[in-house]
PDB file of C-alpha atoms in Angstrom:
ATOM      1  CA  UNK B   1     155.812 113.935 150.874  1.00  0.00           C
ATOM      2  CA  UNK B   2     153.921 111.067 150.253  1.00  0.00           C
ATOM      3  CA  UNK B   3     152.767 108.724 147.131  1.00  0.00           C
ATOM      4  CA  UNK B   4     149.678 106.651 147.609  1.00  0.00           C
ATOM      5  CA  UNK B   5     149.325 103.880 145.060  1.00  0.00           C
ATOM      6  CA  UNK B   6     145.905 102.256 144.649  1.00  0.00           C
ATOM      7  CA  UNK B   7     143.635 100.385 142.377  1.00  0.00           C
ATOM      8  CA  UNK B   8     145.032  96.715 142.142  1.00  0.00           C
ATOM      9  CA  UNK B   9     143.299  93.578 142.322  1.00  0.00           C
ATOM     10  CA  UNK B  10     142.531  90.360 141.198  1.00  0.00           C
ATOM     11  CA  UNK B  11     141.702  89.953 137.424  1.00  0.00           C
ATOM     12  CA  UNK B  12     141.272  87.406 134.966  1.00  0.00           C
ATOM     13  CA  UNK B  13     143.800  87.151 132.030  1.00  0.00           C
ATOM     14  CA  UNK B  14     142.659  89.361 129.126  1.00  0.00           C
ATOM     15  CA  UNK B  15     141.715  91.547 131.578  1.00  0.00           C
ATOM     16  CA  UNK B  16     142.314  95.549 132.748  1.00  0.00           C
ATOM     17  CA  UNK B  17     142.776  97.606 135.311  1.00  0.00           C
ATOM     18  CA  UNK B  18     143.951 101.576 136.032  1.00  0.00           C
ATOM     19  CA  UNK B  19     145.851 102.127 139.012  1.00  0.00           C
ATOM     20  CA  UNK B  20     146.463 105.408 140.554  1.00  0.00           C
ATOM     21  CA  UNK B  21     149.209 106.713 142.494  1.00  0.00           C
ATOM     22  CA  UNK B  22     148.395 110.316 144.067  1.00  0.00           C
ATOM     23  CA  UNK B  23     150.415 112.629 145.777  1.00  0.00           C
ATOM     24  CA  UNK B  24     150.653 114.987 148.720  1.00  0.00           C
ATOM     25  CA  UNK B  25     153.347 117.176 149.783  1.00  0.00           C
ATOM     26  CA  UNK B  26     154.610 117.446 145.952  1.00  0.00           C
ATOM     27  CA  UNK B  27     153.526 118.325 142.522  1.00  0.00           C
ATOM     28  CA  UNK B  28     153.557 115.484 140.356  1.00  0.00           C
ATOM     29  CA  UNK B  29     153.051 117.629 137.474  1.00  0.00           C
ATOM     30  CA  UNK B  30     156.624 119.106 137.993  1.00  0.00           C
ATOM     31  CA  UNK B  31     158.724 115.808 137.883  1.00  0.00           C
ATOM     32  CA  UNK B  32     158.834 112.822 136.068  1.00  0.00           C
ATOM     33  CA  UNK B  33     156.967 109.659 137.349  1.00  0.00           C
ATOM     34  CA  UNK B  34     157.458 105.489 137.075  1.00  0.00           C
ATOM     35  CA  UNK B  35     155.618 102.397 137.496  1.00  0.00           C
ATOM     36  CA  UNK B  36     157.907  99.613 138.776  1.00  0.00           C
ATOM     37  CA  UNK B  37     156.471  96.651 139.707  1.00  0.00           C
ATOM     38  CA  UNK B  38     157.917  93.164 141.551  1.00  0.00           C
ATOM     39  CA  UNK B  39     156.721  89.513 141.413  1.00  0.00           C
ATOM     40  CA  UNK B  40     157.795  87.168 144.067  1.00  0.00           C
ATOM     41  CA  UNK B  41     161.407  86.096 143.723  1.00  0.00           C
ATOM     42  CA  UNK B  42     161.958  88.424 141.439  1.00  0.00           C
ATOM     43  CA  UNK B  43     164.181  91.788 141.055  1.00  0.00           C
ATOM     44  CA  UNK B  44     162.262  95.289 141.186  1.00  0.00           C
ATOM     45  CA  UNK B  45     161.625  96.323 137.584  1.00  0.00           C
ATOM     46  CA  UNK B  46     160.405  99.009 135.754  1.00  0.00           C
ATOM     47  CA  UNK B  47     157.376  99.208 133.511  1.00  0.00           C
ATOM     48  CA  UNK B  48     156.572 102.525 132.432  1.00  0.00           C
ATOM     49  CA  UNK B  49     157.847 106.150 133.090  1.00  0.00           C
ATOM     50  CA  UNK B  50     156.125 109.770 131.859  1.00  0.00           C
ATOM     51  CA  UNK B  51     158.045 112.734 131.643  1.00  0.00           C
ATOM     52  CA  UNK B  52     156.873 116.171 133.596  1.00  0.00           C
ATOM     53  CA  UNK B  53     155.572 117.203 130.416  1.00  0.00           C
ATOM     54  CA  UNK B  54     154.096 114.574 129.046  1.00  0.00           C
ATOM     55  CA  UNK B  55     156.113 114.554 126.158  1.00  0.00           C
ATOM     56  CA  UNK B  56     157.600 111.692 126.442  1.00  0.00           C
ATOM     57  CA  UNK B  57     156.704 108.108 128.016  1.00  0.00           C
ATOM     58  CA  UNK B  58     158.657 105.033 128.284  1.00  0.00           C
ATOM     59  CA  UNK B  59     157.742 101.373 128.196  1.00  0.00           C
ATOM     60  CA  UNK B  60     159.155  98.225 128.820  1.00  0.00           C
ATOM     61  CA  UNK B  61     159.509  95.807 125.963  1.00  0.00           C
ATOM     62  CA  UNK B  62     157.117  93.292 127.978  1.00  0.00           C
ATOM     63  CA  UNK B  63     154.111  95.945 128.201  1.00  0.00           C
ATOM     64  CA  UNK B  64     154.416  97.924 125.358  1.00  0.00           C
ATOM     65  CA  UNK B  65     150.794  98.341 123.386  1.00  0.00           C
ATOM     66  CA  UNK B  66     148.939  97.026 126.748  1.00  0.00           C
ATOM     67  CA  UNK B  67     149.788  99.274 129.563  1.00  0.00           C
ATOM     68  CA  UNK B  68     149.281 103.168 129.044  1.00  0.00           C
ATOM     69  CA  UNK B  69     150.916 105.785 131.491  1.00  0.00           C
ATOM     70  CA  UNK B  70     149.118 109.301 132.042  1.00  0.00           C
ATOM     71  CA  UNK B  71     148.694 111.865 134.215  1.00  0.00           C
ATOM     72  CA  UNK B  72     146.276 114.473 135.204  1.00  0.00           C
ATOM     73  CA  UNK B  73     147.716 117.282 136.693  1.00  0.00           C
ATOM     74  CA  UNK B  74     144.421 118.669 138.057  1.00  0.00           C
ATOM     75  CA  UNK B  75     144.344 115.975 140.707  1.00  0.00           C
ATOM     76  CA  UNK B  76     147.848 115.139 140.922  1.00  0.00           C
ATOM     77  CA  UNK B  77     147.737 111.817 139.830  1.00  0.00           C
ATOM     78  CA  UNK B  78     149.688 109.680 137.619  1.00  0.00           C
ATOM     79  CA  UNK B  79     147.848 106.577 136.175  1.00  0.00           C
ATOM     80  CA  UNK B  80     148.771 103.286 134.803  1.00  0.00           C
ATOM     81  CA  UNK B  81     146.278 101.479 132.499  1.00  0.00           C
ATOM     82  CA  UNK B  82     146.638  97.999 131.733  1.00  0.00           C
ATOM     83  CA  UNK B  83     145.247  95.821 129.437  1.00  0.00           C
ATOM     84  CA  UNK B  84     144.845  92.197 128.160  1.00  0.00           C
ATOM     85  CA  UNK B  85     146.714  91.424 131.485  1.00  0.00           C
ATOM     86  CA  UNK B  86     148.836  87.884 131.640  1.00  0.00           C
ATOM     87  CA  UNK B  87     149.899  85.695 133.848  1.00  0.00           C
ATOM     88  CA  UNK B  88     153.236  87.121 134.176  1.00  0.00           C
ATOM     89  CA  UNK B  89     152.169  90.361 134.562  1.00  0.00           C
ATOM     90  CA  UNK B  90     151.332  89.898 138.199  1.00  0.00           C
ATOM     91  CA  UNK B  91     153.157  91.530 140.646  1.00  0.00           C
ATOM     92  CA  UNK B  92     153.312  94.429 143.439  1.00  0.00           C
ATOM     93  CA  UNK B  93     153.228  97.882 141.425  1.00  0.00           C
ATOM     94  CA  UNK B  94     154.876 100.322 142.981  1.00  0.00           C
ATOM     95  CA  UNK B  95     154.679 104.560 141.430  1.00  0.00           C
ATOM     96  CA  UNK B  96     158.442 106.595 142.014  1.00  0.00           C
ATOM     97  CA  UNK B  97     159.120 109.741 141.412  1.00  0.00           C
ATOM     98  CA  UNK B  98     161.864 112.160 141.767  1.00  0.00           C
ATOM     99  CA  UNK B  99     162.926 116.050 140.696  1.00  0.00           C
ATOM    100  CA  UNK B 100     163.588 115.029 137.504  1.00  0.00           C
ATOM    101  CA  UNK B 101     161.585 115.949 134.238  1.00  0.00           C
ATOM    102  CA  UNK B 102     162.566 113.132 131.999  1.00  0.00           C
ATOM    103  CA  UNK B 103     162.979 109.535 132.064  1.00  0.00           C
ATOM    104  CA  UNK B 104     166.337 108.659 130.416  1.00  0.00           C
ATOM    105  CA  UNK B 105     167.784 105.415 132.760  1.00  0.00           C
ATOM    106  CA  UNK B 106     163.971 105.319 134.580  1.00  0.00           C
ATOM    107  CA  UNK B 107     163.959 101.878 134.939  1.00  0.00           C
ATOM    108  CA  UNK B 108     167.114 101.776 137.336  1.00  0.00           C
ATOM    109  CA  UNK B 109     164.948 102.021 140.990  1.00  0.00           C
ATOM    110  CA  UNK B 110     168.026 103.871 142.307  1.00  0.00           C
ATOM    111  CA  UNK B 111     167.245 106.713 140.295  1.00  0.00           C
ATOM    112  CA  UNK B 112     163.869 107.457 142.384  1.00  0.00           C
ATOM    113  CA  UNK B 113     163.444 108.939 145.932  1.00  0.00           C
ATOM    114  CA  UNK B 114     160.008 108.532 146.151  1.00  0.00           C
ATOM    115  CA  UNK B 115     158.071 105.883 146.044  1.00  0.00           C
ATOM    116  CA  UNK B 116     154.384 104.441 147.002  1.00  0.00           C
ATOM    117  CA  UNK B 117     153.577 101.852 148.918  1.00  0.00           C
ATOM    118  CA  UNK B 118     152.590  99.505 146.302  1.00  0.00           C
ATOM    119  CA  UNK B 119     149.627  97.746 145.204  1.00  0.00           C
ATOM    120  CA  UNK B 120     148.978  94.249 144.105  1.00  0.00           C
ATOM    121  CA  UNK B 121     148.141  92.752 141.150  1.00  0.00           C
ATOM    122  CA  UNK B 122     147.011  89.570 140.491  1.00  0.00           C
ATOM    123  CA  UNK B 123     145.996  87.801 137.471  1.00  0.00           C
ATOM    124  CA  UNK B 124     144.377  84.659 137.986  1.00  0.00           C
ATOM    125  CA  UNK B 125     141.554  82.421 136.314  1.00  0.00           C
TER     126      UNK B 125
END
């Protein structure tokens, strides 16, 4: 089982990107999924979560209206949009999942098994 997260860079505030985390060796349409993501110096955190469904999605208070979670089960991959990025918002962003379907306690990085190898964002004039 593996989770590849991609699609980081370097952007300028106000700025978006997508990143992607895709899997092999599991379904992601079956389970639950979470972006976490960690600056330097700074605990593991999570930022968004999407139920196996779909139904449901989670934010944290710091992204909420700016970052988007989705998936697309067709090329199991879960995606993380984010927009008018800040300063703050840079970090390492990392996907988890588990066999779970919903997201209740998601942003808790003990409750995932699974997790990519991160990608970095950097927002930076």
């Amino acid at each position: 089982l593996q989770l590849q997260a991609s699609g980081g860079g370097l952007v300028q505030p106000g700025g978006s990107l997508r990143l992607s985390c895709a899997a092999s060796g599991l379904t992601l349409g079956y389970y639950a999924t979470a972006w976490f993501r960690q600056a330097p110096g700074k605990e593991r955190e999570g930022v968004s979560c999407i139920s196996s469904d779909s139904g449901s999605t989670e934010y944290a208070d710091s992204v909420k209206g700016r970052f988007t979670i989705s998936r697309d089960n067709a090329k199991n991959t879960v995606y993380h949009e984010m927009y008018s990025l800040q300063f703050e918002d840079t970090a390492v962003y990392y996907c988890a999942t588990d066999t779970v379907n919903y997201c209740p306690g998601y942003n808790a990085p003990r409750a995932w098994s699974y997790w990519g190898q991160g990608t970095q964002v950097t927002v930076s004039s």
